XYZ file of C-alpha atoms in Angstrom:
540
model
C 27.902 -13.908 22.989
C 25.619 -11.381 20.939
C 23.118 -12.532 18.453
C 23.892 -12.154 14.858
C 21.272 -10.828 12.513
C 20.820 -13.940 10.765
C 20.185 -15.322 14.306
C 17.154 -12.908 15.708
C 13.623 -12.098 14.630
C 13.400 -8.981 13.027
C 9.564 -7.471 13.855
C 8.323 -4.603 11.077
C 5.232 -2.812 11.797
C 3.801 -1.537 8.866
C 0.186 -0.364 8.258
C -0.729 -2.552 5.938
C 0.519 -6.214 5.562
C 1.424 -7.465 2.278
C -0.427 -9.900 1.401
C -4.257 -9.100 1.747
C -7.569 -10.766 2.216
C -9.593 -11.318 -0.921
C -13.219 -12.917 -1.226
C -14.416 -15.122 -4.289
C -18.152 -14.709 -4.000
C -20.717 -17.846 -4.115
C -22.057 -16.787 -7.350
C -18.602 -17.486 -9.259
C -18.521 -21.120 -7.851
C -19.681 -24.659 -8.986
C -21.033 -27.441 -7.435
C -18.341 -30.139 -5.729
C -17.308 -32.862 -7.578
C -17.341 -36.696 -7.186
C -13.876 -36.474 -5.637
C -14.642 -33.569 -3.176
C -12.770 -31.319 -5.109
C -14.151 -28.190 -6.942
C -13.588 -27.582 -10.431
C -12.480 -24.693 -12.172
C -14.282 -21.937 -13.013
C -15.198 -20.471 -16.038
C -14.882 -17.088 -15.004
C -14.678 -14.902 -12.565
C -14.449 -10.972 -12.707
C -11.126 -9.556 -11.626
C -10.843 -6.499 -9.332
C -8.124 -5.394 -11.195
C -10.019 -5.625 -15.122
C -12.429 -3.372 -13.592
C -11.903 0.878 -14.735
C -11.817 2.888 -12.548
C -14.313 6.359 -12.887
C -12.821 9.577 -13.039
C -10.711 10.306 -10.198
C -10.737 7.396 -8.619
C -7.635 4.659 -8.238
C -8.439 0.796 -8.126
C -4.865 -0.803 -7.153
C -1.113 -0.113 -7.325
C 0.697 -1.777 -10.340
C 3.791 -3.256 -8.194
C 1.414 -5.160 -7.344
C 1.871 -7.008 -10.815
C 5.617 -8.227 -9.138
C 4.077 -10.315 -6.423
C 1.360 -11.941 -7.966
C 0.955 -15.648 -8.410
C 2.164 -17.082 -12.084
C 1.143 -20.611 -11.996
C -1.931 -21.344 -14.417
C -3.928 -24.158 -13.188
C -5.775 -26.849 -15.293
C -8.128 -26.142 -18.260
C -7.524 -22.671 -17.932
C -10.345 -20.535 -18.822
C -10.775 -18.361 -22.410
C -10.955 -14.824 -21.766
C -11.082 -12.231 -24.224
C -7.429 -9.786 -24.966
C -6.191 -7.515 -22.399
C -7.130 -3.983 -23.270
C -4.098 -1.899 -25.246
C -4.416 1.385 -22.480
C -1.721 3.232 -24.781
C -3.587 3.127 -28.037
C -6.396 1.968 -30.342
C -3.786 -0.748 -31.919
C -4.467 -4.221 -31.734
C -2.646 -5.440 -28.403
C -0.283 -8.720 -28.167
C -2.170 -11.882 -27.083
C -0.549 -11.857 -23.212
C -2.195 -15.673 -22.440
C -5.505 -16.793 -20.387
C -6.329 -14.945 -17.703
C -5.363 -17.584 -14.482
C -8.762 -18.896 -12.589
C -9.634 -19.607 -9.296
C -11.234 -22.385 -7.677
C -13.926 -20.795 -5.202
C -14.048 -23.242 -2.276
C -17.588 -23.798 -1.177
C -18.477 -23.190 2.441
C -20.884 -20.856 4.214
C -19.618 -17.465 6.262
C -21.164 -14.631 8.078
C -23.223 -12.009 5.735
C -20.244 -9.775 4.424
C -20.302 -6.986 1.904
C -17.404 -7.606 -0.808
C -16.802 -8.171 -4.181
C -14.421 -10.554 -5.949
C -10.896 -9.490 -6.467
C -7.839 -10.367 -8.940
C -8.023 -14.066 -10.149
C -4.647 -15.961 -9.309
C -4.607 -19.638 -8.984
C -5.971 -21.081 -5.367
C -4.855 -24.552 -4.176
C -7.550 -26.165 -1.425
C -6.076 -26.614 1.509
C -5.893 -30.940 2.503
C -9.497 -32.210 3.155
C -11.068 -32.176 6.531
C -13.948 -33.925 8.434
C -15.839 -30.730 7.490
C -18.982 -31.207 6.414
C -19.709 -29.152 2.192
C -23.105 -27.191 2.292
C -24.620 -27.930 -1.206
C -24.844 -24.568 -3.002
C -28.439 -24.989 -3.536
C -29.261 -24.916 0.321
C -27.033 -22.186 1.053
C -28.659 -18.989 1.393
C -27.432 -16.132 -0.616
C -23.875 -14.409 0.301
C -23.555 -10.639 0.347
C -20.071 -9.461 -1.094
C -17.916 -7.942 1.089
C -15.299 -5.411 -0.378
C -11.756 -5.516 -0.679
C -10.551 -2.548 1.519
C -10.482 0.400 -0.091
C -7.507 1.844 -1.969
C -6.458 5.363 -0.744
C -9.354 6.846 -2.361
C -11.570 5.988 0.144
C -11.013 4.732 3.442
C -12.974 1.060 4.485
C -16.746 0.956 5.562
C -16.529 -1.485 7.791
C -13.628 -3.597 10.569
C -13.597 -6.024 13.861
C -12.898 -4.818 17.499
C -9.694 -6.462 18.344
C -11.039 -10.139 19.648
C -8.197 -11.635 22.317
C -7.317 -14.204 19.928
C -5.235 -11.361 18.063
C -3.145 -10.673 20.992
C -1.185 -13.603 22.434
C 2.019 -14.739 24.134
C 2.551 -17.504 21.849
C 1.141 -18.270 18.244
C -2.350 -19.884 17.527
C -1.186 -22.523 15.607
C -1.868 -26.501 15.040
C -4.762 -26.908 17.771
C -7.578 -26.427 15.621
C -8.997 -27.705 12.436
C -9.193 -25.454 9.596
C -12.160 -25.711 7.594
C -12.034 -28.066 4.111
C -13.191 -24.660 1.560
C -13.327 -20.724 2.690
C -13.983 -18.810 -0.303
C -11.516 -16.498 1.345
C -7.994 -16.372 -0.007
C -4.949 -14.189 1.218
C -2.768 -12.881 -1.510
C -0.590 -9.647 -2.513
C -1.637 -6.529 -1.368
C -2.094 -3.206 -3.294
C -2.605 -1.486 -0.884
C 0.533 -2.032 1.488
C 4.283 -0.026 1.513
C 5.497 -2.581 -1.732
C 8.939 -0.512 -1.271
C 9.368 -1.375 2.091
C 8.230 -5.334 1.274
C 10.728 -5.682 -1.786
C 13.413 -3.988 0.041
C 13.105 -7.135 3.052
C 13.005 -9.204 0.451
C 16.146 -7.982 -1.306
C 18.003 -8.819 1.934
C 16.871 -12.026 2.640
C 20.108 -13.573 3.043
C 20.300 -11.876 5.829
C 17.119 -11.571 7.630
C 16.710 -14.999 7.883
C 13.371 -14.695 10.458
C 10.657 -12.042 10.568
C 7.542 -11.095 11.070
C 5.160 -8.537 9.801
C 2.665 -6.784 11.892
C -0.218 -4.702 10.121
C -3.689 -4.839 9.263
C -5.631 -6.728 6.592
C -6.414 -4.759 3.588
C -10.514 -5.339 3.544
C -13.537 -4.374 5.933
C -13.740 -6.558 9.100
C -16.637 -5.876 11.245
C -18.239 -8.195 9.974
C -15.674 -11.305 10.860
C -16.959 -13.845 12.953
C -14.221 -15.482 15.519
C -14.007 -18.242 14.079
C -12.584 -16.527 10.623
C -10.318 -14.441 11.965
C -9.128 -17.279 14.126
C -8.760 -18.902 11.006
C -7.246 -16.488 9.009
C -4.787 -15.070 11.724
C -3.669 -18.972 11.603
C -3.106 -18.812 8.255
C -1.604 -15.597 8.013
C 1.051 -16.524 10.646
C 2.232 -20.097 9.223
C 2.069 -19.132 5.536
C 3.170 -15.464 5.417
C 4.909 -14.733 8.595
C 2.366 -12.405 9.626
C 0.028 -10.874 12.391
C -3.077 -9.100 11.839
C -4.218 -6.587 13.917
C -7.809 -5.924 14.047
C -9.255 -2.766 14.320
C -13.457 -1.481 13.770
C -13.750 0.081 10.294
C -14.975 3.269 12.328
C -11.546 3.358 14.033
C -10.003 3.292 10.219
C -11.731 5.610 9.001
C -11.434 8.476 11.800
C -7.428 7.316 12.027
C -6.584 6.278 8.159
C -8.911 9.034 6.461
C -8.778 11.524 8.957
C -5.880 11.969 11.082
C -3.494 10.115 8.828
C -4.471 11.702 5.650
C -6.233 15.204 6.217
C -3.698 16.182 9.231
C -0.770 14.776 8.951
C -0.045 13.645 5.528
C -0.388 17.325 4.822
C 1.426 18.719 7.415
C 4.491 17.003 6.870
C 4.715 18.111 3.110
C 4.472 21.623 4.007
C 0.687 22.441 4.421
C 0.579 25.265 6.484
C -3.405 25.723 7.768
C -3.483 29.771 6.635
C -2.026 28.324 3.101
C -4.738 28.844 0.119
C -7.411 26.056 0.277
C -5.925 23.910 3.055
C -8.973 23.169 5.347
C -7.411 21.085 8.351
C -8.058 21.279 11.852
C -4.307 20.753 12.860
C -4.805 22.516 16.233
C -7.674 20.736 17.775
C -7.881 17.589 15.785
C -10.244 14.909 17.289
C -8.962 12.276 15.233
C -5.682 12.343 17.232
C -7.739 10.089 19.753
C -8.258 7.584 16.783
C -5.057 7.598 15.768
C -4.085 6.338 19.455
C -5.851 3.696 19.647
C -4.716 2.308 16.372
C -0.708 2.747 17.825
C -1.744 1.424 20.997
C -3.223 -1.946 19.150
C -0.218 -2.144 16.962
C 2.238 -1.657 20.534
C 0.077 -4.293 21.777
C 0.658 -7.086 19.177
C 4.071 -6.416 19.612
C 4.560 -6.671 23.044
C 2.269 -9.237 23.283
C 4.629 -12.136 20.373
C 7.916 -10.062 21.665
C 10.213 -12.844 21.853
C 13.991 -12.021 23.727
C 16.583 -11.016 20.869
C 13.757 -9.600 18.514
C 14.804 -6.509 16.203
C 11.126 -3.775 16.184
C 11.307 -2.176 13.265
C 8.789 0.443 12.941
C 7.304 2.320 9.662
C 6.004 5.787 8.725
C 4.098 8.446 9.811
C 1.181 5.874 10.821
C 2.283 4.540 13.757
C 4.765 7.239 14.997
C 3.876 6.765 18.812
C 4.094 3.016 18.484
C 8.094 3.352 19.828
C 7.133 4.956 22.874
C 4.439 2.907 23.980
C 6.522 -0.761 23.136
C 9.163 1.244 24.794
C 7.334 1.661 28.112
C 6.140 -2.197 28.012
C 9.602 -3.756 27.108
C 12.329 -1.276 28.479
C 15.056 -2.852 26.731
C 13.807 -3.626 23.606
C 15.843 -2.844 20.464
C 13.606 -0.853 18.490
C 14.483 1.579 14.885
C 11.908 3.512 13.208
C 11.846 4.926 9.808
C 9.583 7.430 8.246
C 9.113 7.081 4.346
C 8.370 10.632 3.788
C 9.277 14.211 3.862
C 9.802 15.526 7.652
C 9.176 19.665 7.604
C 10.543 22.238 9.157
C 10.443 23.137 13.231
C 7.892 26.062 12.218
C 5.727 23.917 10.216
C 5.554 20.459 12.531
C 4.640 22.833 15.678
C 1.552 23.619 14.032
C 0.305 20.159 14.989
C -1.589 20.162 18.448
C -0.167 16.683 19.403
C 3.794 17.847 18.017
C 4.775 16.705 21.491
C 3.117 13.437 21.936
C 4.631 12.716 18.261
C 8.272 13.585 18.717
C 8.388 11.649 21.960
C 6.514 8.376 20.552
C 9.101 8.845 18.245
C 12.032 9.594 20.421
C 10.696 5.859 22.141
C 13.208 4.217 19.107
C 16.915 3.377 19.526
C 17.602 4.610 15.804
C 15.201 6.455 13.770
C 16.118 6.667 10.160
C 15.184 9.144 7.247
C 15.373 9.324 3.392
C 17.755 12.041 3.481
C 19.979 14.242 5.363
C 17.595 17.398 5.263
C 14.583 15.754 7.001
C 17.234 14.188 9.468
C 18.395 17.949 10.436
C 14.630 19.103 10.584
C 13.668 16.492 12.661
C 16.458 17.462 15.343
C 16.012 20.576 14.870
C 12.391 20.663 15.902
C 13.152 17.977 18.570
C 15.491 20.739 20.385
C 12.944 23.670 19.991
C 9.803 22.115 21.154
C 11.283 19.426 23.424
C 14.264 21.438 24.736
C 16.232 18.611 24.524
C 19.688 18.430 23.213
C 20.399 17.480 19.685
C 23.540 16.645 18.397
C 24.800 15.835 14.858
C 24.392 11.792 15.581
C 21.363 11.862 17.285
C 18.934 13.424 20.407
C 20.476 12.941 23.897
C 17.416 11.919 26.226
C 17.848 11.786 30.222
C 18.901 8.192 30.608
C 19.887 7.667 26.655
C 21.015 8.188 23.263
C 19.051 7.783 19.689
C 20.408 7.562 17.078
C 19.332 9.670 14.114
C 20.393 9.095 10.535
C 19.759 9.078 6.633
C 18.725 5.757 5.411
C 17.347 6.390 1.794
C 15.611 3.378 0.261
C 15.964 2.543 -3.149
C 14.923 0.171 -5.701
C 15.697 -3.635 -6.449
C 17.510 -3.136 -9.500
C 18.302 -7.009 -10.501
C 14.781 -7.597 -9.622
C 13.305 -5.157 -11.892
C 15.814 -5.728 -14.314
C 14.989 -9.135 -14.426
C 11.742 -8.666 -14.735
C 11.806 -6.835 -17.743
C 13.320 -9.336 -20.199
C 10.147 -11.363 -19.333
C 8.367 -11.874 -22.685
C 5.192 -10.077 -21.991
C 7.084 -6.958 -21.112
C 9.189 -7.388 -24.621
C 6.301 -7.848 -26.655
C 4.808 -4.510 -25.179
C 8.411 -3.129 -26.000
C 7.909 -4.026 -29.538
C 4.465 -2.537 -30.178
C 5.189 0.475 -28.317
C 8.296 1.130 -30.504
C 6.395 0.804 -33.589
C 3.510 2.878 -32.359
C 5.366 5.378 -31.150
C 8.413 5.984 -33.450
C 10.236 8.996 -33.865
C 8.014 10.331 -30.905
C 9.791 11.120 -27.401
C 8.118 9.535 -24.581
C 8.111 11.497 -21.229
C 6.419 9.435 -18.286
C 5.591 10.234 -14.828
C 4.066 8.322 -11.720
C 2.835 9.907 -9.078
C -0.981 10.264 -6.442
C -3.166 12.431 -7.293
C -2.865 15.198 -4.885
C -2.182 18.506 -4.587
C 1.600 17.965 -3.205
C 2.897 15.591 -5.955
C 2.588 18.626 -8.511
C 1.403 16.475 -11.054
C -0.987 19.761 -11.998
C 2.601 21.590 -12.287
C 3.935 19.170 -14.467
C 1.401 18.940 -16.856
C 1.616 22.915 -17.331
C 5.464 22.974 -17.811
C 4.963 20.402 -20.606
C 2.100 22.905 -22.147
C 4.501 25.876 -21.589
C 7.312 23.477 -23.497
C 4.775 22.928 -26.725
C 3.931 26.635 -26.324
C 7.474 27.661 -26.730
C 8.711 25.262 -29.049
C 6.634 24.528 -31.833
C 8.732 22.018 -33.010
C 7.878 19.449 -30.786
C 4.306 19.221 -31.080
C 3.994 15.622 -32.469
C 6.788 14.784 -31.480
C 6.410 14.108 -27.793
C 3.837 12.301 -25.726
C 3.548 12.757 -21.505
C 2.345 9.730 -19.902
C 1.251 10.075 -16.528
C 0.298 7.382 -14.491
C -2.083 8.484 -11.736
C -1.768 6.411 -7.976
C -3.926 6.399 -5.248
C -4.680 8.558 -2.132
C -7.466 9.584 -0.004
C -10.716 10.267 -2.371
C -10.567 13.951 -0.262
C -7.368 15.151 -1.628
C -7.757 13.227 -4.980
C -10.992 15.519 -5.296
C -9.031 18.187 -4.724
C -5.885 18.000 -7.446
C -8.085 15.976 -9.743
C -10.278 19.213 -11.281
C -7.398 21.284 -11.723
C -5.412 18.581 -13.688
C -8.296 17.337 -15.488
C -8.976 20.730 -17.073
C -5.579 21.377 -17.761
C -5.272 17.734 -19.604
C -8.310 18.815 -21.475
C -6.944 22.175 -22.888
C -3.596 20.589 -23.954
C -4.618 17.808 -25.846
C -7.671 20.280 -27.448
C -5.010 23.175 -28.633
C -2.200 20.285 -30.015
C -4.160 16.904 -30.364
C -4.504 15.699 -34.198
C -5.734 12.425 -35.516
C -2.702 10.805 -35.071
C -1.628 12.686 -32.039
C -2.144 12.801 -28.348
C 0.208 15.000 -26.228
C -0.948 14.261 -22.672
C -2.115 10.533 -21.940
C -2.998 9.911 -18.327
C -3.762 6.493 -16.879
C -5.454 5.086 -13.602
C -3.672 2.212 -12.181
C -6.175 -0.035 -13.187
C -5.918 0.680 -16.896
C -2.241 -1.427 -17.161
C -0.782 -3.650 -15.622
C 3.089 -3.863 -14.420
C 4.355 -5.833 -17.382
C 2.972 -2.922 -19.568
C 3.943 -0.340 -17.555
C 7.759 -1.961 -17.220
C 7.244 -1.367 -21.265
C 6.345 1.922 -20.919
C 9.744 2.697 -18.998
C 12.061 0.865 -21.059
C 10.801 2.257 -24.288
C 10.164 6.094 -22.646
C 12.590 9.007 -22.783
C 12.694 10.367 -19.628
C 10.635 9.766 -16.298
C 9.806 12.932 -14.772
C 9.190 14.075 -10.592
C 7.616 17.251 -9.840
C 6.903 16.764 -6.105
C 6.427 20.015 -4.246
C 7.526 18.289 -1.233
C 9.496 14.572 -1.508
């Protein structure tokens, strides 16, 4: 008798796994007390307080959803949060939640200390607590970058990442690590919220990615550590790769070739400077699908469900494929698929439809990048393609539209929290009588955010009327620093001239705001008290 979903393991590779490593620096901590337990500190400086410069993104505000709510004891006094819509005085939205840094020594790393959530020690140990005042200085490793800027530093893969069975129970976690695992920013959010929305039904899984910091610099014994953690606490498997290896795959191939390609950017188009014929990166990129096929393979348990995600990891099908013939494996790519004219521009277009081709179902977000993607299948891999799917030799995938949507009784929910109702109120009274337009896109050249912001100066141009009387919000997300530099002139200027010709003392037409200037209660506000929300992708 089959397996019901509720009864198998349901694998998802994604690049990045939810919940990320963070570091709380020596600096911020205290000495131990009496009872072996630290005590709270005063403060400590939150990645996500911290503005970003021009251009630049910090973190992703769905973020917000997933973090930790619990205050712990004697909570510390911080001052207000910062009003990013206004110069009015902004609602009181409680202490900022602190962290208890837990003392103990690691290798020299180079990061700095990230959002401040609540951190219970795990039970004591036999380990022995280095008094802060022998411990020689710690260097503050960073967070991973967001998609501005690719990581400085990683790990090669060690052989405790790859193993038959989990490393769990057989060895003694230390009493304090000043590192912590919570939310990401920089993972697919959509993609986690959407498991979670279903988990009535996908009753086991596990998520396979990387960690969302630089590694090199990881002894064994911490990644032994964390992998431990990571596997009984969150369901999840790292996979290490070297911070070279990121930035060649992530930054280069990821980003500059194929990120572009697949939203239509042709090499002879105006300004597009990408080697998508003779890309070296390809190598990189590889590597990175072969160590993702290789954690797979390597916890595959009978019965398990690989689901596979975006244009990251497309060969990873093919190569878990090859290793486990009869897996059941989908795959489903979260953006735009182009045209048979513009995807054979790529050098490796073969290798990519075929590690694709590895899946039993591959999925889209809609029924025109479904018909491209058979479409180009059938001209560049002569194979046949049929409306259901590609017929291989010994085989049939399925090919279909899957959009993904949004939790709506989550978010829903989550707006009648106080915090976002208080915004609510102030944003109604500071903005009455105005319409608010808002949009939320990266900031590259695809998005159109530049085209957006000219159609609402063409709209005050034309119709006098409703200068001072509407306001275009624009919240900017992250991507790669290269194609942020890119849009980012462009829009700045134009963001400049707008609010110059129609701005008045009591009037701002175009407000845009980094990611790290609100935070998701605000920005759930924003929508509820806002007019419209506006997309202008070229290509989604």
């Amino acid at each position: 008798m089959p397996l019901s979903l509720k009864d198998r393991r349901v694998v998802i590779a994604s690049l990045f796994l939810p919940q990320g490593t963070v570091y709380y620096d020596d600096d911020a901590r205290s000495t131990v007390t009496e009872d072996g337990e630290p005590p709270t500190v005063a403060k400590t400086v939150p990645l996500s307080t911290t503005k970003a410069p021009p251009g630049s993104i910090a973190f992703s505000l769905v973020e917000e959803l997933t973090k930790a709510a619990t205050p712990i004891t004697s909570p510390p006094i911080v001052e207000d949060k910062v009003n990013p819509f206004s110069a009015f005085t902004s609602p009181r939205l409680g202490p900022q939640q602190g962290v208890r840094p837990l003392p103990s020594r690691l290798p020299t790393l180079n990061v700095i200390p990230s959002i401040v959530v609540p951190a219970t020690p795990p039970p004591r140990s036999h380990a022995t607590v280095t008094s802060p005042a022998t411990e020689r200085p710690t260097r503050r490793p960073s967070r991973r970058p967001s998609k501005t800027a690719s990581r400085s530093s990683s790990v090669r893969r060690s052989n405790s990442v790859v193993r038959n069975t989990p490393r769990l129970g057989f060895l003694e976690v230390p009493q304090y690590t000043p590192w912590q695992i919570e939310p990401s920013s920089h993972g697919n959010v959509g993609l986690f919220n959407a498991v979670n929305s279903v988990g009535t039904v996908i009753k086991k899984k596990v998520w396979v990615g990387i960690v969302d910091c630089p590694t090199d610099d990881f002894s064994e014994e911490l990644r032994v550590d964390l992998e431990m953690k990571y596997q009984s606490r969150y369901e999840s498997l790292p996979v290490w790769i070297s911070d070279a290896e990121f930035t060649q795959y992530y930054d280069g191939y990821c980003h500059q070739v194929l990120w572009p390609t697949l939203h239509y950017a042709v090499p002879d188009a105006p300004r597009t400077r990408l080697d998508l014929y003779d890309s070296k990166t390809f190598e990189y990129y590889k590597v990175v699908n072969l160590k993702f096929a290789e954690a797979i393979v390597s916890n595959y348990h009978d019965g398990d469900i690989i689901m596979v995600n975006d244009y990251h990891l497309m060969l990873v099908p093919q190569m878990v494929r090859e290793r486990i013939p009869n897996a059941t494996i989908g795959f489903f790519l979260h953006v735009t698929f182009p045209s048979s004219e513009i995807f054979r521009c790529l050098a490796a277009r073969q290798q990519l439809l075929r590690g694709m081709l590895g899946a039993d179902l591959i999925a889209f977000q809609t029924h025109n990048h479904m018909r491209h993607f058979r479409q180009t299948v059938h001209r560049i891999l002569s194979l046949e393609a049929l409306p259901k799917g590609i017929q291989l030799e010994n085989s049939f995938v399925d090919v279909t539209a899957l959009p993904m949507g949004i939790d709506l009784s989550t978010l829903d929910q989550k707006r009648k929290d106080p915090e976002v109702r208080e915004w609510v109120t102030l944003l109604e009274q500071r903005y009455a009588g105005v319409k608010l337009i808002v949009g939320r896109d990266k900031l590259d050249e695809v998005q159109g955010v530049r085209q957006k912001v000219l159609a609402f100066e063409t709209l005050l141009d034309r119709h006098p009327e409703f200068r001072g009387k509407v306001v275009l919000f624009q919240i900017a997300l992250s991507t790669t620093s290269e194609n942020e530099n890119i849009a980012s002139n462009p829009l700045n200027t134009a963001i400049s001239r707008i609010n110059a010709r129609f701005s008045s003392l009591s009037y701002t037409p175009v407000v845009l705001l980094h990611t790290s200037e609100l935070n998701f209660d605000q920005y759930l506000a924003l929508l509820t008290v806002a007019d419209a929300f506006m997309v202008t992708s070229l290509r989604e």
